Short mmCIF file of C-alpha atoms in Angstrom, two decimals:
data_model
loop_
_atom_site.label_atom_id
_atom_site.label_comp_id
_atom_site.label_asym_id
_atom_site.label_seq_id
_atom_site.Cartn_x
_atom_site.Cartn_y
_atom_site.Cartn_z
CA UNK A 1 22.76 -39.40 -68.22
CA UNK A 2 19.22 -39.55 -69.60
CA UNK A 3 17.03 -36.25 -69.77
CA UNK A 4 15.86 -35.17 -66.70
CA UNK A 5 12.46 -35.74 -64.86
CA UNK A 6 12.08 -39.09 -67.03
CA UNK A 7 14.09 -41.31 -64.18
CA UNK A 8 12.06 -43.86 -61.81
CA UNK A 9 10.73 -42.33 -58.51
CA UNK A 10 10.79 -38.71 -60.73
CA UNK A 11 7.47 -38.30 -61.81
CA UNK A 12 6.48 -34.68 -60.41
CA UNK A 13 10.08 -33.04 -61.98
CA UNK A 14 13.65 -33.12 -60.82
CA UNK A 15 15.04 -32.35 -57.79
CA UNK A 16 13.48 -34.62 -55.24
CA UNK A 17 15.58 -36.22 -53.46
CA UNK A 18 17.78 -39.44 -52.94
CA UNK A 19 15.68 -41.28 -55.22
CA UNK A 20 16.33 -39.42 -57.85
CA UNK A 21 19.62 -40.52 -59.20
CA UNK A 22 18.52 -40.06 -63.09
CA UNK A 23 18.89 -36.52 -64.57
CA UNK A 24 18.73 -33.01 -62.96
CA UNK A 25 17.38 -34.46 -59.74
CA UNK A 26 21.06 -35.92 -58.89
CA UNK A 27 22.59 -32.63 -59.22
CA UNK A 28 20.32 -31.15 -56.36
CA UNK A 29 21.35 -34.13 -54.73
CA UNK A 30 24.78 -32.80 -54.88
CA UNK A 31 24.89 -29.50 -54.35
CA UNK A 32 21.95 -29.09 -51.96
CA UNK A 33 22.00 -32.60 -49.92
CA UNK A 34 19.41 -32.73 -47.26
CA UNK A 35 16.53 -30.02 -48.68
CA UNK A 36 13.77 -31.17 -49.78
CA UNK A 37 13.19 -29.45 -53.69
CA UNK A 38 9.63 -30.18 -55.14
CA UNK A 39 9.03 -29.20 -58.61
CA UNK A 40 12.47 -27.57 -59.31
CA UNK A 41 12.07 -24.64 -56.74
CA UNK A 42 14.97 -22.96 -54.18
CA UNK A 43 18.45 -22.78 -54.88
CA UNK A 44 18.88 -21.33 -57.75
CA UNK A 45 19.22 -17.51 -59.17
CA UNK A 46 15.65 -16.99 -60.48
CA UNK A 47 16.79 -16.29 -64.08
CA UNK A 48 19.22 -19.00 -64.45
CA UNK A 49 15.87 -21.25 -62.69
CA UNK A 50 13.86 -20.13 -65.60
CA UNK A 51 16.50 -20.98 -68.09
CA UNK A 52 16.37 -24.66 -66.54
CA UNK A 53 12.43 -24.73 -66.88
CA UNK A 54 13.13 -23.65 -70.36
CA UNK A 55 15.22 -26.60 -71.19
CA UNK A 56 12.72 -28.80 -69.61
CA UNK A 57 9.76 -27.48 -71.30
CA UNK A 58 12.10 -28.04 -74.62
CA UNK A 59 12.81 -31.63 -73.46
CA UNK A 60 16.83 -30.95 -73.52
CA UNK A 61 19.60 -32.45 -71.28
CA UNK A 62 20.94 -29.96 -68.92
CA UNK A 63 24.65 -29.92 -67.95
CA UNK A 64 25.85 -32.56 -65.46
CA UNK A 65 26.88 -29.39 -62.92
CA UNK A 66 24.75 -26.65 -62.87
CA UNK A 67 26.44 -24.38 -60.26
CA UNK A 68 28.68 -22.60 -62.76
CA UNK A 69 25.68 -22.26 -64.83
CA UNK A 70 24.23 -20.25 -61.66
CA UNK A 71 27.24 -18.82 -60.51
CA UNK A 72 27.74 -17.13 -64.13
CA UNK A 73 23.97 -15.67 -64.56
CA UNK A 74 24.50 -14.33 -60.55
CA UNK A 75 27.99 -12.71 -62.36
CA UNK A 76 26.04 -11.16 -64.94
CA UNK A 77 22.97 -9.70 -63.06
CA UNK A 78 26.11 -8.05 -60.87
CA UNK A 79 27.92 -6.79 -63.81
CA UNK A 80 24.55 -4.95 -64.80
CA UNK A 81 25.11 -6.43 -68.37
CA UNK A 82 22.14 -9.06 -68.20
CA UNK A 83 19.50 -6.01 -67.45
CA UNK A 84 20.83 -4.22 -70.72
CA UNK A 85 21.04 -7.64 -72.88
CA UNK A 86 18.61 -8.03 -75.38
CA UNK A 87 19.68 -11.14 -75.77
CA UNK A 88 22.30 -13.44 -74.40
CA UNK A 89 23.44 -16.63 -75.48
CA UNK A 90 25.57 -19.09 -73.51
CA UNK A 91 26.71 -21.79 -76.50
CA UNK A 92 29.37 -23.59 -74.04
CA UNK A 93 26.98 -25.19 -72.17
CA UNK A 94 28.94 -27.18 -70.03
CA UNK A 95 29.19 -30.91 -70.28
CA UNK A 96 26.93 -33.59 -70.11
CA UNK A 97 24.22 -30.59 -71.96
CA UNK A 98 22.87 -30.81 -75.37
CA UNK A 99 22.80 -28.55 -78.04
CA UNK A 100 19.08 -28.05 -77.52
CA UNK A 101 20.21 -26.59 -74.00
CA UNK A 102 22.92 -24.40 -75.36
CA UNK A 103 20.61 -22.74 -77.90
CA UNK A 104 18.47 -21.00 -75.04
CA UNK A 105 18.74 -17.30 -75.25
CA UNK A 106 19.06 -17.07 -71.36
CA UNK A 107 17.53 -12.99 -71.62
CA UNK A 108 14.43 -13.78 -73.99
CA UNK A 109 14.16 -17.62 -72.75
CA UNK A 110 13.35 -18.89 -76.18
CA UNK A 111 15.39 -20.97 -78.35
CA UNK A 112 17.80 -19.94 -81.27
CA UNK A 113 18.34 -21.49 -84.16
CA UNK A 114 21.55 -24.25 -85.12
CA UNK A 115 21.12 -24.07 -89.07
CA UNK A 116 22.69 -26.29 -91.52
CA UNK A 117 24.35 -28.48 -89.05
CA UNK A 118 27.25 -25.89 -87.09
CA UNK A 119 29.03 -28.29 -84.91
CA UNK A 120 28.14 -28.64 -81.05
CA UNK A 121 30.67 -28.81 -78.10
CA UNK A 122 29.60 -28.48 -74.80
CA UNK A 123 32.56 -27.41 -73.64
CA UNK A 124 33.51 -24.86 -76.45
CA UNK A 125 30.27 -24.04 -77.80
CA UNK A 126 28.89 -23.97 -82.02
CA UNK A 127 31.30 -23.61 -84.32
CA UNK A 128 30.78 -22.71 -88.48
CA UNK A 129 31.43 -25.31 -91.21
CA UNK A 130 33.22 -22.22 -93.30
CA UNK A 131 30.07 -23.38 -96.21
CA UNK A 132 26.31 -22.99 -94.70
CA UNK A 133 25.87 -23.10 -91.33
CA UNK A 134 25.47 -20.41 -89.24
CA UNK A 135 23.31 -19.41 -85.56
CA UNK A 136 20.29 -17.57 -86.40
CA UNK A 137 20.28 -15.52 -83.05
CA UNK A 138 16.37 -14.78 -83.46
CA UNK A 139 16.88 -11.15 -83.01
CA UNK A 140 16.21 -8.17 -85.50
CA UNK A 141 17.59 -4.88 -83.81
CA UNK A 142 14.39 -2.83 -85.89
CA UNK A 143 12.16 -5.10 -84.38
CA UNK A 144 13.10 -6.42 -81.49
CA UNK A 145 15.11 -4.02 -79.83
CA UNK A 146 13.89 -3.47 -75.90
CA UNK A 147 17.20 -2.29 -74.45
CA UNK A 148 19.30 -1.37 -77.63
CA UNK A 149 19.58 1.71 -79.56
CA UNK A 150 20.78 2.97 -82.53
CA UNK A 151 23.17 5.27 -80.60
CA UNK A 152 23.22 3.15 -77.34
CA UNK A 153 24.50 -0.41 -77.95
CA UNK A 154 26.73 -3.28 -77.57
CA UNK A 155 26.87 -6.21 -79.53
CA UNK A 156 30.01 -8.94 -78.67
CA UNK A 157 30.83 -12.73 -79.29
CA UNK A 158 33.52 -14.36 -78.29
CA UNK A 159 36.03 -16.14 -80.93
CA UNK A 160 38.10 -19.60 -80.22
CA UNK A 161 38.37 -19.95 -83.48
CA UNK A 162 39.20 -16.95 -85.61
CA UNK A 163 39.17 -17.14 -89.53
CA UNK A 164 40.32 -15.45 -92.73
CA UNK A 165 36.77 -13.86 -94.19
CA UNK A 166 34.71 -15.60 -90.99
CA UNK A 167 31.74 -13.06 -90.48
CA UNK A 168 31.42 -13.78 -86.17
CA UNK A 169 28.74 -11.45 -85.64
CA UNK A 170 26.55 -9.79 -87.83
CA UNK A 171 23.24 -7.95 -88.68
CA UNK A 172 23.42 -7.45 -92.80
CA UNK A 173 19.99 -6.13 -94.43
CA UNK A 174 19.41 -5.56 -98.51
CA UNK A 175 19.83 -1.99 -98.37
CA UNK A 176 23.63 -2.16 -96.84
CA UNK A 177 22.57 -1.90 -93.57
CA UNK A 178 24.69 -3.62 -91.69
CA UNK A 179 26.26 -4.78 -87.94
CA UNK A 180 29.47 -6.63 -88.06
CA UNK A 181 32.81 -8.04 -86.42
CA UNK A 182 34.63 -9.92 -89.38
CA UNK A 183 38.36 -11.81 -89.34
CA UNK A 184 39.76 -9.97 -92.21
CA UNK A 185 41.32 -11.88 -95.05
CA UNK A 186 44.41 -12.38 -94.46
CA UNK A 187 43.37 -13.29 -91.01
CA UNK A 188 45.72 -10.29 -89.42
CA UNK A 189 42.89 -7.82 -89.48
CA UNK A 190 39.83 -7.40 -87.81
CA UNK A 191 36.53 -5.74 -90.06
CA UNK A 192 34.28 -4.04 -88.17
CA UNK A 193 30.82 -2.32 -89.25
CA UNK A 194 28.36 -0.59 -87.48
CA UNK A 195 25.23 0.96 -88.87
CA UNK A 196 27.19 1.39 -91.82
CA UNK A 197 30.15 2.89 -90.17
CA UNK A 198 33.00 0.97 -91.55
CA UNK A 199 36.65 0.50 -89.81
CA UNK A 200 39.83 -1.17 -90.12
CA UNK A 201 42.08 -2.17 -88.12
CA UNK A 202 45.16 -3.21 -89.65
CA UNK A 203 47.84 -4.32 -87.89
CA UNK A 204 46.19 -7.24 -85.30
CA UNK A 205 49.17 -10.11 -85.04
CA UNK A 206 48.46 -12.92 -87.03
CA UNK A 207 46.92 -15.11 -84.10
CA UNK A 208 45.12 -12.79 -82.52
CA UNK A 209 41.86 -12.22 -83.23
CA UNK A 210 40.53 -14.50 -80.48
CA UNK A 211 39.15 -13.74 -77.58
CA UNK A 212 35.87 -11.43 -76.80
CA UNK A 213 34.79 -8.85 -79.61
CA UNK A 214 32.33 -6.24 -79.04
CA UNK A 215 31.34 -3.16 -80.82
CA UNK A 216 29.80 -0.45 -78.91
CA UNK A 217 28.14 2.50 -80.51
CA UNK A 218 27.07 5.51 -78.33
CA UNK A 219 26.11 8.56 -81.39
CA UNK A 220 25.99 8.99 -84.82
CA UNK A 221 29.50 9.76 -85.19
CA UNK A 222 31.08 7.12 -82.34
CA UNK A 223 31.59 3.14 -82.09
CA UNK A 224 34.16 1.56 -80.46
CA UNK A 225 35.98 -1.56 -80.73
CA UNK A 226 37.00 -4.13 -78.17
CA UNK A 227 39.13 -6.97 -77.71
CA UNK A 228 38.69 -8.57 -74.31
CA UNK A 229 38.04 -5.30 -72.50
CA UNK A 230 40.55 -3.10 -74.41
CA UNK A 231 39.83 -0.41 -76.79
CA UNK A 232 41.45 -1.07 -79.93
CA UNK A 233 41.70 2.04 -82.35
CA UNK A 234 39.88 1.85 -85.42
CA UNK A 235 41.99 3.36 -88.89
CA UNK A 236 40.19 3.93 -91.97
CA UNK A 237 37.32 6.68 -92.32
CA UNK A 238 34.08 5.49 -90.95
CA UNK A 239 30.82 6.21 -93.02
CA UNK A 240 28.32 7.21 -90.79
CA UNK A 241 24.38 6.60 -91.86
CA UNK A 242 21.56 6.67 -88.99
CA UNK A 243 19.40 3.37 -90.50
CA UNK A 244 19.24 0.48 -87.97
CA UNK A 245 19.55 -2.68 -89.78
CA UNK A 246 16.68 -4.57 -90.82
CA UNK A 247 17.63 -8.19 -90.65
CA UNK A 248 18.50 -11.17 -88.30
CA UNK A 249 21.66 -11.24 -86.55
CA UNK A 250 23.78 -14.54 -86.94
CA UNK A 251 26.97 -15.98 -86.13
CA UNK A 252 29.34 -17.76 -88.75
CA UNK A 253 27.52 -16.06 -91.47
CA UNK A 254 26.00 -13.12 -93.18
CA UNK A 255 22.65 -12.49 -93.12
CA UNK A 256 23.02 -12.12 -97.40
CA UNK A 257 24.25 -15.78 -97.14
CA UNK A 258 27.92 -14.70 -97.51
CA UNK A 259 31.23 -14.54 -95.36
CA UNK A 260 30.53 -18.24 -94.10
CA UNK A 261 33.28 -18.73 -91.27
CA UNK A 262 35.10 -21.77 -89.50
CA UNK A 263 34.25 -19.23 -85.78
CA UNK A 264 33.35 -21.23 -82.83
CA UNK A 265 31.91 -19.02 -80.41
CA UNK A 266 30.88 -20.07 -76.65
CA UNK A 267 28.84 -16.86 -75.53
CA UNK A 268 27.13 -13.68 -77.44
CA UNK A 269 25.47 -10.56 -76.23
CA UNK A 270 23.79 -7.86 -77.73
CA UNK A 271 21.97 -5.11 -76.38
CA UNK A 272 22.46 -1.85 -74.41
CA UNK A 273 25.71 -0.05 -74.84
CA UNK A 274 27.95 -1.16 -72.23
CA UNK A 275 30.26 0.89 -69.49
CA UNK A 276 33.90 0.02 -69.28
CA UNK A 277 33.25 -1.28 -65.54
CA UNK A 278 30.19 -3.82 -67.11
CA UNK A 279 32.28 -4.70 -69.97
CA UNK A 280 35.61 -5.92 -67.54
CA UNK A 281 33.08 -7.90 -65.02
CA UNK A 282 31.00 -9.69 -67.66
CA UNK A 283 34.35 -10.50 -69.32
CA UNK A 284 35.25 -11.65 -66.22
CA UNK A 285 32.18 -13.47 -65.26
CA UNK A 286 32.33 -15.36 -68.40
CA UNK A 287 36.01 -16.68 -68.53
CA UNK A 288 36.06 -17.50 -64.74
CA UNK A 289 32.53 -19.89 -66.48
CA UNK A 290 34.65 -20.92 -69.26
CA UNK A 291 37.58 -22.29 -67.16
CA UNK A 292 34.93 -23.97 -64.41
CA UNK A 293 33.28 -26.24 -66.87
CA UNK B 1 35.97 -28.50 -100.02
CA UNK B 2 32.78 -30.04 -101.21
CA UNK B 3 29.12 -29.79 -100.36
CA UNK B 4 26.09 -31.05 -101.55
CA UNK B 5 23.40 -29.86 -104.82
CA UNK B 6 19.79 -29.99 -104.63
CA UNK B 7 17.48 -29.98 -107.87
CA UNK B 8 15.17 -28.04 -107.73
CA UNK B 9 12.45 -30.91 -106.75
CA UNK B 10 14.68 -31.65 -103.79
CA UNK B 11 15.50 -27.86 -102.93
CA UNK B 12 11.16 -27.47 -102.99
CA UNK B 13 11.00 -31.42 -100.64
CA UNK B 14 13.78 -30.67 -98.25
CA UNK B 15 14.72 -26.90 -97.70
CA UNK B 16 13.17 -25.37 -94.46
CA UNK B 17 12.95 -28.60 -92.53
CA UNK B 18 12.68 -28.23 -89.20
CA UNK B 19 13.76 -30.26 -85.84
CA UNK B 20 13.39 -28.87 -82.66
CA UNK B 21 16.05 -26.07 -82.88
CA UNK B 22 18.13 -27.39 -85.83
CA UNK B 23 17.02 -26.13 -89.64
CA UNK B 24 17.86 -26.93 -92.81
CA UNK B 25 18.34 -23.99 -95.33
CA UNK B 26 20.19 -24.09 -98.43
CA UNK B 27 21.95 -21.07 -100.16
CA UNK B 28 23.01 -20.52 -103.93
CA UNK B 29 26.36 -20.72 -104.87
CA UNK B 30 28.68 -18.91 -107.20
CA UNK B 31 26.68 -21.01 -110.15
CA UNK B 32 23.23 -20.72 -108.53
CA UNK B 33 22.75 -24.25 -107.62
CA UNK B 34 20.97 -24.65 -104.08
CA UNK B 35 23.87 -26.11 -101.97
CA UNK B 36 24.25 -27.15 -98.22
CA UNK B 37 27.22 -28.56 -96.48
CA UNK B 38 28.20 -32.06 -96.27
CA UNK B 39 27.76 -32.09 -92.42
CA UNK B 40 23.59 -32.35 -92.94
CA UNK B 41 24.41 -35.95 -94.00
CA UNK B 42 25.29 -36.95 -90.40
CA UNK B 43 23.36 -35.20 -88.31
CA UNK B 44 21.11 -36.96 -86.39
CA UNK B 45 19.16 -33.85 -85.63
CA UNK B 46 18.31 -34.43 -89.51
CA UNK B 47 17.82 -38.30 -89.47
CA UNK B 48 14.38 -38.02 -90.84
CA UNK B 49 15.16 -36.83 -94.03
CA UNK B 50 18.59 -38.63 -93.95
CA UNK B 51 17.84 -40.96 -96.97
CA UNK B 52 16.74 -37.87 -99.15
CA UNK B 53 19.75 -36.00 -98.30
CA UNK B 54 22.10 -38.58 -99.51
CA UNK B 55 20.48 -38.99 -102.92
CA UNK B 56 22.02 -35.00 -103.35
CA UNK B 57 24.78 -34.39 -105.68
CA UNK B 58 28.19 -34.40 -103.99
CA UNK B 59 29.91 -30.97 -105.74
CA UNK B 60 33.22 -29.19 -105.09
CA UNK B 61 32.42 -25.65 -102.99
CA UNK B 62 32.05 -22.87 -105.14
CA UNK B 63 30.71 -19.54 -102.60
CA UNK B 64 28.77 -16.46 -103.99
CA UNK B 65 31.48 -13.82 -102.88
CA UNK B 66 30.07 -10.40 -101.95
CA UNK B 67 32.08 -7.42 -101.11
CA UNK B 68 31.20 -4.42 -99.10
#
């Protein structure tokens, strides 16, 4: 498939019709036979329709079906996660997309960051090269934070691809500041950080470190870790400082250029602190995505 | 696991390149030599400077280790 609104008979954007067999155009065809869809309009969630402009501002290839694209950003405006993001990253995005389209942060509608060459699925999303590469996620919690707090915030990624010393997530300033789910060496323990707060958790199967992370932090003494929608306890004897971070967050890497990681990651979020009941249905909402495309 | 050196004429021509949303940074190693990985080579995203990147030294992986 070529990139969309570039086909013959689309010259005023996709979506118009039966002539339009080239690009986004045919996928209207599709799934909404029979209207009549100038200029990209109706049919779509509103956010996930901006998301789509994005991509053709960029000049990216969108994904060959874009209902479960829709379906999942109507999922996470119900789970009450996308109004707390501040920012949200669907890497797996679906096939027939490029990697342009899977590096649009779907909150702030601007586009990450691929550096040094990660490698691109559709289907499974970026994945580190254990060496250099890394996702610069374009988002400095002491500058850009909107919805997150120092005591009131999520961050998460999920991991296909766990490894030994793989930094998945992380937010690591010069002063030790620092946000962070890590595979522990030897890849049967999780690392997690937060502000500085530092846990262990020792005794993850070998195996098991997939899946969807997240640490939530809701005071000065408290953060929590997940593992697809479970609590897991943290050992060890967090050290607590109140400094937020003062660096970029990234996947696959530090932000100190250390901890490269072989992680492939299809989805990230960080923002708000998270309830248990928006944590279960965006965990939901993305899997029932993952196993649709 | 190898990647590849930069001088530092090449580091100064090639680091911060930019297409669309793919980037080019390198990082020092363990000996302080700029380094990138050996994927840069084929991606098209950095066909541009593809010539330049092969003249780079091929080197065996030696990471900067930091420990918190």
């Amino acid at each position: 498939m070529s990139d969309w609104g570039k086909g013959v008979n689309n010259d005023i954007g996709w979506g118009q019709g039966a002539n339009n067999d080239i690009g986004w155009g045919s996928i209207y065809d599709k799934s909404y036979a029979g209207e009549t869809l100038l200029g990209g309009g109706g049919g779509f969630d509103s956010d996930y329709q901006a998301v789509l402009d994005k991509g053709i501002a960029n000049g990216n290839t969108a994904p060959t079906s874009t209902n479960a694209g829709n379906q999942l950003m109507i999922d996470l405006k119900a789970s009450g996660a996308f109004a707390k993001a501040d920012a949200l990253g669907v890497l797996a995005s679906g096939g027939g997309s490029d990697s342009g389209f899977a590096l649009i942060d779907w909150k702030r509608l601007i586009n990450l960051t691929a550096v040094n060459s990660p490698a691109f699925n559709n289907i499974q999303g970026f994945t580190g090269n254990g060496t250099s590469s890394y996702i610069d996620l374009v988002y400095n919690p002491s500058t850009d934070a909107v919805n997150w707090g120092i005591n009131d915030h999520s961050f998460m990624a999920f991991n296909s691809n766990p490894t030994a010393d793989g930094s998945l997530i992380s937010c690591f300033d010069s002063n030790n500041a620092f946000c962070e789910i890590q595979t522990d060496n030897p890849s049967t323990r999780f690392i997690v950080f937060d502000n500085s707060q530092i846990g262990r958790i020792p005794s993850t199967p070998s195996g098991e470190q997939d899946g969807m992370l997240e640490i939530k932090r809701t005071s000065s003494t408290t953060f929590k870790f997940y593992k697809d929608g479970t609590e897991i306890s943290i050992g060890g004897s967090p050290v607590e400082t109140d400094s937020t971070p003062n660096a970029g967050f990234r996947l696959f890497a530090r932000s100190n250029n250390s901890s490269y990681g072989n992680d492939q990651s299809p989805f990230f979020y960080i923002g708000q602190a998270l309830t248990d009941a928006e944590r279960l249905d965006l965990l939901t909402a993305v899997n029932t995505y993952l196993a649709s495309i | 696991m190898e990647v590849i050196k930069a001088t530092e004429k090449q580091y100064s021509n090639l680091n911060g390149f930019k297409n669309s949303s793919h980037k080019l940074e390198f990082l020092k190693d363990f000996d302080d030599n700029w380094i990138v990985g050996k994927e840069v080579l084929t991606d098209d995203k950095f066909l541009e400077i593809r010539n330049e990147l092969e003249q780079l030294e091929v080197i065996p992986y030696n990471p900067k280790i930091t420990e918190i």
